[in-house]
C-alpha positions in Angstrom: -4.2 21.7 -54.7 -5.8 24.6 -53.0 -7.0 24.0 -49.5 -10.8 24.0 -49.0 -11.9 26.4 -46.3 -15.2 26.8 -44.4 -16.6 29.4 -42.1 -18.3 26.8 -39.8 -18.8 27.3 -36.2 -17.4 24.5 -34.0 -20.8 23.0 -33.7 -21.4 23.0 -37.4 -18.0 21.3 -37.9 -19.1 18.6 -35.4 -22.4 18.2 -37.2 -20.6 17.7 -40.5 -18.1 15.2 -39.0 -21.0 13.2 -37.5 -22.9 13.2 -40.7 -19.7 12.1 -42.6 -19.3 9.3 -40.1 -23.0 8.3 -40.3 -22.4 7.8 -44.0 -19.4 5.5 -43.5 -21.3 2.5 -44.7 -23.2 4.5 -47.4 -26.4 4.4 -45.4 -27.6 6.8 -42.7 -30.0 5.2 -40.2 -32.8 7.0 -38.4 -31.0 6.2 -35.1 -27.8 7.8 -36.3 -29.6 11.0 -37.5 -31.6 11.2 -34.2 -28.3 10.8 -32.3 -26.7 13.7 -34.2 -29.7 15.9 -33.7 -29.7 15.1 -30.0 -26.2 16.4 -29.8 -26.7 19.9 -31.3 -28.1 23.1 -30.0 -28.8 24.9 -33.3 -31.1 24.3 -36.2 -28.2 24.0 -38.7 -28.6 20.3 -39.3 -30.4 20.5 -42.6 -28.0 23.2 -43.9 -24.9 21.2 -43.0 -26.5 17.9 -44.2 -27.3 19.5 -47.6 -23.7 20.8 -47.9 -22.4 17.3 -47.0 -24.5 15.8 -49.8 -23.0 18.1 -52.3 -19.4 17.3 -51.3 -17.2 14.4 -52.5 -15.0 12.5 -50.1 -11.9 14.6 -50.9 -13.8 17.8 -50.2 -15.2 16.4 -47.0 -11.8 15.4 -45.6 -10.3 18.8 -46.6 -13.1 20.7 -44.9 -12.8 18.6 -41.8 -9.0 18.9 -41.6 -9.0 22.6 -42.3 -11.8 23.3 -39.8 -10.2 21.2 -37.0 -7.1 23.3 -37.5 -9.0 26.6 -37.7 -10.8 25.9 -34.4 -7.6 24.9 -32.6 -8.7 21.6 -31.5 -6.6 20.3 -28.6 -5.9 16.6 -28.0 -8.6 16.6 -25.4 -11.1 18.1 -27.9 -10.2 15.4 -30.4 -10.5 12.7 -27.8 -14.0 14.0 -26.9 -14.9 14.2 -30.6 -13.8 10.6 -31.2 -15.9 9.4 -28.2 -18.9 11.1 -29.9 -18.0 9.4 -33.2 -17.8 6.0 -31.5 -21.1 6.6 -29.8 -22.6 7.5 -33.1 -21.4 4.3 -34.7 -22.9 2.3 -31.8 -26.2 4.2 -31.8 -27.8 1.7 -34.3 -26.3 -1.3 -32.4 -24.0 -2.1 -35.3 -20.3 -1.3 -35.7 -19.5 -2.7 -39.1 -16.1 -3.0 -40.9 -16.7 0.2 -42.9 -17.4 2.2 -39.7 -14.3 0.7 -38.0 -12.1 1.6 -41.0 -13.4 5.2 -41.1 -12.8 5.5 -37.3 -9.2 4.4 -37.8 -8.7 6.5 -40.9 -10.0 9.7 -39.1 -7.7 8.8 -36.2 -4.7 8.9 -38.6 -5.8 12.1 -40.3 -6.9 14.1 -37.3 -4.7 13.0 -34.4 
């Protein structure tokens, strides 16, 4: 299969990843969305959110993997990203099994 590419900035990639994670349990909470918006400098949230809604899971993973590679994420960058993901999962005071599984799965895919 052909690799799916994006032209995202690093911040847009991180927005997309956090939106992807917020949907781990098929339900974005207001607290999760507020958390994501508090972490960004640009007004690209709606654009990236709309793109996410139009992607299936396979496309999302391909875009994330490709963009992580394109931006040359170091292990330290990935560690920082995973801290943000964990903070997002805890932002609504719940860390359910679907979120835990996604966290582990992304660890296997991205690290």
